[in-house]
Structure formats: C-alpha cells, structure tokens
Amino acid sequence: MAEELLRYVKLLYRRGHLTLLSGNVSVREGEFILVTPTRRPKPFLTVDDLVWIDLEGRVTRGSLKPTSEWRMHLEIYKRRRDVNAVVHTHDVLPTVLAGRIDLSALSEAEAYLGGGIGVVPYLKPGSVELAKATASVMESRDVVILERHGVVAVGGDLAEAVNRVEVVLDLAKATLYREVINKVFPDVRELSRP
Ligand SMILES: [Zn+2]
C-alpha cells in the first residue's frame, strides 16, 4: 500500500499536479489512514517518510509530521465510507477557473465526475473550517475546487481519485481552449455547420 501511494505521488508530481512541497495524498486501510508528510520534497519521498494516523488524527506510525491538511483527509473519510483514497493538488488552471469549468466540454468527463464539480470558498489552508467545508461539499461530489487554493478528488482507490484529478485538468483546458478558440476563430463554427 505504501509503495503504491508513493508511485502515485511521484506520478502526480512528474505530471505537474503537485509542486515540490505542496499537495498531499492519502489512502485508507481499515481504521487507519496513510498520508504524505508535511514539507518534504515529493520526488524524494520514501516509504519510511509516510505517516499512519488513526481516525482521531493521532500518529500511530512514522517519525515525520503528517500533511498540514490531515484534518481535511480525515473529515472526508469519516463522511464517505465508500472513499479509500484522497488526492489534493494545487493544479493552477482548474483552481483559477473554479465554477466556470464546463462539465459538458468533454463528453467522457461526466462518466468520471457524475456528481459534478463542487466549489469551496476560500478558507485558510490547514484549518478545521476548510476541512469541514470541503468534506461537507464532498458528501455529494467526488471532486471539488478550493478557491485560490487547489483541487481535491476522492475515489474507491488511488487510480480512481488520480484519474479524476486528470479529468478535471482536461476539462479546465477544454473549457479555456474552447473560449479562446471561439474568440480567435469566430467564423469556424459557421463554416463547419452543415
Ligand atoms: Zn493545499
């Protein structure tokens, strides 16, 4: 489980979803949660750097401090028994577009993000308020945008959660590209009509 978590963290970093020190990932196993540590460069993380916490937030194994967003991960797991993986990224484009992201811009997106994309107003990173607000919106959604902050995606496993992060970025790109292209090439739609 720890090895798999690390593989996904490094994949997310290489693909630009996480920055060196920002963003965090966790998985649930039974009554315990394995999370990334705070303030450690993502590409150099080892299995020993990961931290186990219980559902009260107490560290049960590991020598480092858990991510500063551990409360957010916990709150989500408490409210969503179907969720076993939580990914929090600092993807810039989805964050900037937030509520403007158009779910219908890519036909396949709805299959992965059926409940739509929630938006959580700006709240201090790492705060109890952010943890509760995010978990509350995620009771009915698998992806939320935290205004001026980042993206949170959940899934039954890491593959599902990470895929949702990728789909949200693709949707954000599609939404922006479509708007720009429509402005730059205003006649194209006219020409392509039957
Ligand atoms: Zn963050």
PDB file of C-alpha atoms and ligand atoms in Angstrom:
ATOM      1  CA  MET A   1       0.000   0.000   0.000  1.00  0.00           C
ATOM      2  CA  ALA A   2       2.805   2.418   0.923  1.00  0.00           C
ATOM      3  CA  GLU A   3       4.669   1.610  -2.287  1.00  0.00           C
ATOM      4  CA  GLU A   4       1.565   2.190  -4.373  1.00  0.00           C
ATOM      5  CA  LEU A   5       0.907   5.520  -2.661  1.00  0.00           C
ATOM      6  CA  LEU A   6       4.466   6.627  -3.378  1.00  0.00           C
ATOM      7  CA  ARG A   7       4.196   5.611  -7.037  1.00  0.00           C
ATOM      8  CA  TYR A   8       1.103   7.782  -7.437  1.00  0.00           C
ATOM      9  CA  VAL A   9       2.601  10.731  -5.540  1.00  0.00           C
ATOM     10  CA  LYS A  10       5.624  10.709  -7.846  1.00  0.00           C
ATOM     11  CA  LEU A  11       3.435  10.326 -10.915  1.00  0.00           C
ATOM     12  CA  LEU A  12       1.336  13.324  -9.802  1.00  0.00           C
ATOM     13  CA  TYR A  13       4.496  15.340  -9.220  1.00  0.00           C
ATOM     14  CA  ARG A  14       6.016  14.456 -12.601  1.00  0.00           C
ATOM     15  CA  ARG A  15       2.790  15.401 -14.341  1.00  0.00           C
ATOM     16  CA  GLY A  16       2.735  18.793 -12.613  1.00  0.00           C
ATOM     17  CA  HIS A  17      -0.281  18.283 -10.366  1.00  0.00           C
ATOM     18  CA  LEU A  18       1.793  18.585  -7.186  1.00  0.00           C
ATOM     19  CA  THR A  19       4.609  21.031  -6.514  1.00  0.00           C
ATOM     20  CA  LEU A  20       7.754  20.112  -4.629  1.00  0.00           C
ATOM     21  CA  LEU A  21       6.250  20.811  -1.202  1.00  0.00           C
ATOM     22  CA  SER A  22       2.539  21.360  -1.903  1.00  0.00           C
ATOM     23  CA  GLY A  23      -0.340  18.954  -2.296  1.00  0.00           C
ATOM     24  CA  ASN A  24      -0.971  15.732  -0.406  1.00  0.00           C
ATOM     25  CA  VAL A  25      -2.285  12.221  -0.909  1.00  0.00           C
ATOM     26  CA  SER A  26      -3.745   9.572   1.414  1.00  0.00           C
ATOM     27  CA  VAL A  27      -5.248   6.097   1.395  1.00  0.00           C
ATOM     28  CA  ARG A  28      -7.448   4.367   3.948  1.00  0.00           C
ATOM     29  CA  GLU A  29      -6.848   0.884   5.263  1.00  0.00           C
ATOM     30  CA  GLY A  30      -9.416  -0.240   7.807  1.00  0.00           C
ATOM     31  CA  GLU A  31      -9.489   2.304  10.630  1.00  0.00           C
ATOM     32  CA  PHE A  32      -6.163   3.867   9.685  1.00  0.00           C
ATOM     33  CA  ILE A  33      -5.023   6.369   7.079  1.00  0.00           C
ATOM     34  CA  LEU A  34      -1.645   6.532   5.378  1.00  0.00           C
ATOM     35  CA  VAL A  35      -0.728  10.129   4.435  1.00  0.00           C
ATOM     36  CA  THR A  36       2.153  12.019   2.908  1.00  0.00           C
ATOM     37  CA  PRO A  37       4.290  14.041   5.349  1.00  0.00           C
ATOM     38  CA  THR A  38       4.393  17.815   5.538  1.00  0.00           C
ATOM     39  CA  ARG A  39       7.218  19.807   3.945  1.00  0.00           C
ATOM     40  CA  ARG A  40       9.116  17.006   2.251  1.00  0.00           C
ATOM     41  CA  PRO A  41      10.110  17.121  -1.446  1.00  0.00           C
ATOM     42  CA  LYS A  42       7.656  14.853  -3.262  1.00  0.00           C
ATOM     43  CA  PRO A  43      10.037  13.168  -5.746  1.00  0.00           C
ATOM     44  CA  PHE A  44      12.404  12.047  -2.961  1.00  0.00           C
ATOM     45  CA  LEU A  45       9.827  10.584  -0.557  1.00  0.00           C
ATOM     46  CA  THR A  46      10.469   7.058   0.739  1.00  0.00           C
ATOM     47  CA  VAL A  47       8.156   4.534   2.395  1.00  0.00           C
ATOM     48  CA  ASP A  48       9.625   5.484   5.792  1.00  0.00           C
ATOM     49  CA  ASP A  49       8.585   9.126   5.289  1.00  0.00           C
ATOM     50  CA  LEU A  50       4.874   8.247   5.101  1.00  0.00           C
ATOM     51  CA  VAL A  51       2.746   8.648   8.236  1.00  0.00           C
ATOM     52  CA  TRP A  52      -0.059   6.471   9.612  1.00  0.00           C
ATOM     53  CA  ILE A  53      -2.799   8.242  11.557  1.00  0.00           C
ATOM     54  CA  ASP A  54      -5.980   6.946  13.171  1.00  0.00           C
ATOM     55  CA  LEU A  55      -9.458   8.418  12.712  1.00  0.00           C
ATOM     56  CA  GLU A  56      -8.809  10.836  15.596  1.00  0.00           C
ATOM     57  CA  GLY A  57      -5.734  12.216  13.848  1.00  0.00           C
ATOM     58  CA  ARG A  58      -3.192  10.611  16.190  1.00  0.00           C
ATOM     59  CA  VAL A  59       0.042   9.462  14.575  1.00  0.00           C
ATOM     60  CA  THR A  60       0.293   5.702  15.070  1.00  0.00           C
ATOM     61  CA  ARG A  61       3.357   5.036  12.938  1.00  0.00           C
ATOM     62  CA  GLY A  62       6.035   7.181  11.301  1.00  0.00           C
ATOM     63  CA  SER A  63       8.574   9.719  12.522  1.00  0.00           C
ATOM     64  CA  LEU A  64       7.515  12.724  10.431  1.00  0.00           C
ATOM     65  CA  LYS A  65       4.543  15.054  10.833  1.00  0.00           C
ATOM     66  CA  PRO A  66       1.542  14.318   8.606  1.00  0.00           C
ATOM     67  CA  THR A  67       0.460  16.786   5.912  1.00  0.00           C
ATOM     68  CA  SER A  68      -0.944  20.048   7.300  1.00  0.00           C
ATOM     69  CA  GLU A  69      -4.250  19.101   5.568  1.00  0.00           C
ATOM     70  CA  TRP A  70      -4.663  15.882   7.580  1.00  0.00           C
ATOM     71  CA  ARG A  71      -7.940  17.204   9.040  1.00  0.00           C
ATOM     72  CA  MET A  72      -9.410  17.530   5.558  1.00  0.00           C
ATOM     73  CA  HIS A  73      -8.473  13.945   4.678  1.00  0.00           C
ATOM     74  CA  LEU A  74      -9.949  12.662   7.964  1.00  0.00           C
ATOM     75  CA  GLU A  75     -13.215  14.579   7.622  1.00  0.00           C
ATOM     76  CA  ILE A  76     -13.721  13.203   4.108  1.00  0.00           C
ATOM     77  CA  TYR A  77     -13.096   9.594   5.182  1.00  0.00           C
ATOM     78  CA  LYS A  78     -15.455   9.993   8.132  1.00  0.00           C
ATOM     79  CA  ARG A  79     -18.308  11.169   5.907  1.00  0.00           C
ATOM     80  CA  ARG A  80     -17.651   8.924   2.899  1.00  0.00           C
ATOM     81  CA  ARG A  81     -17.372   5.254   3.805  1.00  0.00           C
ATOM     82  CA  ASP A  82     -17.028   4.436   0.083  1.00  0.00           C
ATOM     83  CA  VAL A  83     -13.862   6.515  -0.264  1.00  0.00           C
ATOM     84  CA  ASN A  84     -10.450   4.901   0.195  1.00  0.00           C
ATOM     85  CA  ALA A  85      -8.196   7.493  -1.455  1.00  0.00           C
ATOM     86  CA  VAL A  86      -7.985  11.305  -1.285  1.00  0.00           C
ATOM     87  CA  VAL A  87      -5.793  13.422  -3.565  1.00  0.00           C
ATOM     88  CA  HIS A  88      -5.257  17.151  -3.023  1.00  0.00           C
ATOM     89  CA  THR A  89      -3.350  19.023  -5.741  1.00  0.00           C
ATOM     90  CA  HIS A  90      -2.503  22.636  -6.494  1.00  0.00           C
ATOM     91  CA  ASP A  91      -3.443  22.461 -10.191  1.00  0.00           C
ATOM     92  CA  VAL A  92      -3.425  26.075 -11.343  1.00  0.00           C
ATOM     93  CA  LEU A  93      -5.880  26.103 -14.241  1.00  0.00           C
ATOM     94  CA  PRO A  94      -8.795  24.296 -12.534  1.00  0.00           C
ATOM     95  CA  THR A  95      -8.221  26.485  -9.467  1.00  0.00           C
ATOM     96  CA  VAL A  96      -8.379  29.721 -11.463  1.00  0.00           C
ATOM     97  CA  LEU A  97     -11.430  28.646 -13.471  1.00  0.00           C
ATOM     98  CA  ALA A  98     -13.241  27.048 -10.490  1.00  0.00           C
ATOM     99  CA  GLY A  99     -17.009  27.392 -11.050  1.00  0.00           C
ATOM    100  CA  ARG A 100     -16.511  28.262 -14.732  1.00  0.00           C
ATOM    101  CA  ILE A 101     -15.365  24.725 -15.635  1.00  0.00           C
ATOM    102  CA  ASP A 102     -17.911  23.252 -18.036  1.00  0.00           C
ATOM    103  CA  LEU A 103     -18.604  19.578 -17.331  1.00  0.00           C
ATOM    104  CA  SER A 104     -20.082  19.137 -20.801  1.00  0.00           C
ATOM    105  CA  ALA A 105     -16.911  20.352 -22.573  1.00  0.00           C
ATOM    106  CA  LEU A 106     -15.693  16.736 -22.862  1.00  0.00           C
ATOM    107  CA  SER A 107     -18.288  14.024 -23.335  1.00  0.00           C
ATOM    108  CA  GLU A 108     -16.456  11.369 -21.311  1.00  0.00           C
ATOM    109  CA  ALA A 109     -15.975  13.562 -18.260  1.00  0.00           C
ATOM    110  CA  GLU A 110     -19.449  13.030 -16.893  1.00  0.00           C
ATOM    111  CA  ALA A 111     -18.800   9.292 -16.605  1.00  0.00           C
ATOM    112  CA  TYR A 112     -15.953  10.022 -14.187  1.00  0.00           C
ATOM    113  CA  LEU A 113     -17.374  13.072 -12.417  1.00  0.00           C
ATOM    114  CA  GLY A 114     -21.043  12.177 -12.280  1.00  0.00           C
ATOM    115  CA  GLY A 115     -21.845  14.393  -9.289  1.00  0.00           C
ATOM    116  CA  GLY A 116     -20.260  17.433 -10.920  1.00  0.00           C
ATOM    117  CA  ILE A 117     -17.541  19.667  -9.532  1.00  0.00           C
ATOM    118  CA  GLY A 118     -18.111  21.414  -6.216  1.00  0.00           C
ATOM    119  CA  VAL A 119     -16.556  24.748  -5.269  1.00  0.00           C
ATOM    120  CA  VAL A 120     -15.458  25.618  -1.735  1.00  0.00           C
ATOM    121  CA  PRO A 121     -14.983  29.342  -0.961  1.00  0.00           C
ATOM    122  CA  TYR A 122     -11.516  30.377   0.202  1.00  0.00           C
ATOM    123  CA  LEU A 123     -10.709  29.270   3.745  1.00  0.00           C
ATOM    124  CA  LYS A 124      -7.333  29.146   5.439  1.00  0.00           C
ATOM    125  CA  PRO A 125      -5.282  26.134   4.291  1.00  0.00           C
ATOM    126  CA  GLY A 126      -4.899  23.521   7.021  1.00  0.00           C
ATOM    127  CA  SER A 127      -7.802  24.913   9.055  1.00  0.00           C
ATOM    128  CA  VAL A 128     -10.629  22.970  10.674  1.00  0.00           C
ATOM    129  CA  GLU A 129     -13.037  25.237   8.775  1.00  0.00           C
ATOM    130  CA  LEU A 130     -11.569  24.222   5.408  1.00  0.00           C
ATOM    131  CA  ALA A 131     -11.625  20.542   6.410  1.00  0.00           C
ATOM    132  CA  LYS A 132     -15.298  20.664   7.381  1.00  0.00           C
ATOM    133  CA  ALA A 133     -16.424  22.791   4.412  1.00  0.00           C
ATOM    134  CA  THR A 134     -14.616  20.529   1.935  1.00  0.00           C
ATOM    135  CA  ALA A 135     -15.919  17.297   3.456  1.00  0.00           C
ATOM    136  CA  SER A 136     -19.430  18.724   3.527  1.00  0.00           C
ATOM    137  CA  VAL A 137     -19.427  19.535  -0.214  1.00  0.00           C
ATOM    138  CA  MET A 138     -17.820  16.159  -0.939  1.00  0.00           C
ATOM    139  CA  GLU A 139     -20.710  14.290   0.641  1.00  0.00           C
ATOM    140  CA  SER A 140     -22.379  14.554  -2.765  1.00  0.00           C
ATOM    141  CA  ARG A 141     -19.377  15.118  -5.052  1.00  0.00           C
ATOM    142  CA  ASP A 142     -16.143  13.327  -5.905  1.00  0.00           C
ATOM    143  CA  VAL A 143     -14.241  16.458  -6.951  1.00  0.00           C
ATOM    144  CA  VAL A 144     -14.122  19.968  -5.510  1.00  0.00           C
ATOM    145  CA  ILE A 145     -12.164  23.103  -6.321  1.00  0.00           C
ATOM    146  CA  LEU A 146     -10.886  25.060  -3.332  1.00  0.00           C
ATOM    147  CA  GLU A 147     -10.971  28.706  -4.405  1.00  0.00           C
ATOM    148  CA  ARG A 148      -7.487  30.250  -4.812  1.00  0.00           C
ATOM    149  CA  HIS A 149      -6.007  27.025  -3.489  1.00  0.00           C
ATOM    150  CA  GLY A 150      -6.391  23.761  -5.398  1.00  0.00           C
ATOM    151  CA  VAL A 151      -8.301  20.600  -6.228  1.00  0.00           C
ATOM    152  CA  VAL A 152      -9.496  17.683  -4.074  1.00  0.00           C
ATOM    153  CA  ALA A 153     -10.545  14.384  -5.665  1.00  0.00           C
ATOM    154  CA  VAL A 154     -11.636  11.163  -3.999  1.00  0.00           C
ATOM    155  CA  GLY A 155     -12.111   7.589  -5.158  1.00  0.00           C
ATOM    156  CA  GLY A 156     -12.645   3.992  -4.143  1.00  0.00           C
ATOM    157  CA  ASP A 157      -8.918   3.585  -4.818  1.00  0.00           C
ATOM    158  CA  LEU A 158      -5.945   5.702  -5.854  1.00  0.00           C
ATOM    159  CA  ALA A 159      -6.420   5.059  -9.562  1.00  0.00           C
ATOM    160  CA  GLU A 160      -9.962   6.433  -9.436  1.00  0.00           C
ATOM    161  CA  ALA A 161      -9.004   9.529  -7.421  1.00  0.00           C
ATOM    162  CA  VAL A 162      -5.931  10.318  -9.535  1.00  0.00           C
ATOM    163  CA  ASN A 163      -7.899   9.823 -12.745  1.00  0.00           C
ATOM    164  CA  ARG A 164     -10.435  12.379 -11.507  1.00  0.00           C
ATOM    165  CA  VAL A 165      -7.622  14.884 -10.952  1.00  0.00           C
ATOM    166  CA  GLU A 166      -6.547  14.365 -14.563  1.00  0.00           C
ATOM    167  CA  VAL A 167     -10.097  14.643 -15.911  1.00  0.00           C
ATOM    168  CA  VAL A 168     -10.637  17.927 -14.065  1.00  0.00           C
ATOM    169  CA  LEU A 169      -7.459  19.370 -15.571  1.00  0.00           C
ATOM    170  CA  ASP A 170      -8.521  18.207 -19.048  1.00  0.00           C
ATOM    171  CA  LEU A 171     -11.950  19.760 -18.541  1.00  0.00           C
ATOM    172  CA  ALA A 172     -10.392  23.043 -17.417  1.00  0.00           C
ATOM    173  CA  LYS A 173      -8.163  23.066 -20.511  1.00  0.00           C
ATOM    174  CA  ALA A 174     -11.097  22.212 -22.782  1.00  0.00           C
ATOM    175  CA  THR A 175     -13.225  24.985 -21.250  1.00  0.00           C
ATOM    176  CA  LEU A 176     -10.486  27.593 -21.659  1.00  0.00           C
ATOM    177  CA  TYR A 177      -9.338  26.467 -25.127  1.00  0.00           C
ATOM    178  CA  ARG A 178     -12.916  26.496 -26.404  1.00  0.00           C
ATOM    179  CA  GLU A 179     -13.464  30.069 -25.203  1.00  0.00           C
ATOM    180  CA  VAL A 180     -10.149  31.274 -26.651  1.00  0.00           C
ATOM    181  CA  ILE A 181     -10.589  29.427 -29.959  1.00  0.00           C
ATOM    182  CA  ASN A 182     -14.115  30.733 -30.386  1.00  0.00           C
ATOM    183  CA  LYS A 183     -12.747  34.267 -29.997  1.00  0.00           C
ATOM    184  CA  VAL A 184      -9.689  33.782 -32.235  1.00  0.00           C
ATOM    185  CA  PHE A 185     -11.578  31.895 -34.950  1.00  0.00           C
ATOM    186  CA  PRO A 186     -15.105  33.306 -34.742  1.00  0.00           C
ATOM    187  CA  ASP A 187     -16.029  32.022 -38.226  1.00  0.00           C
ATOM    188  CA  VAL A 188     -15.044  28.392 -37.770  1.00  0.00           C
ATOM    189  CA  ARG A 189     -18.322  27.307 -36.270  1.00  0.00           C
ATOM    190  CA  GLU A 190     -20.199  28.979 -39.106  1.00  0.00           C
ATOM    191  CA  LEU A 191     -18.046  27.210 -41.701  1.00  0.00           C
ATOM    192  CA  SER A 192     -18.413  23.789 -40.069  1.00  0.00           C
ATOM    193  CA  ARG A 193     -22.179  23.913 -39.974  1.00  0.00           C
ATOM    194  CA  PRO A 194     -23.892  21.596 -42.461  1.00  0.00           C
TER     195      PRO A 194
HETATM  196 ZN    ZN B   1      -3.201  22.730  -0.444  1.00  0.00          ZN
END
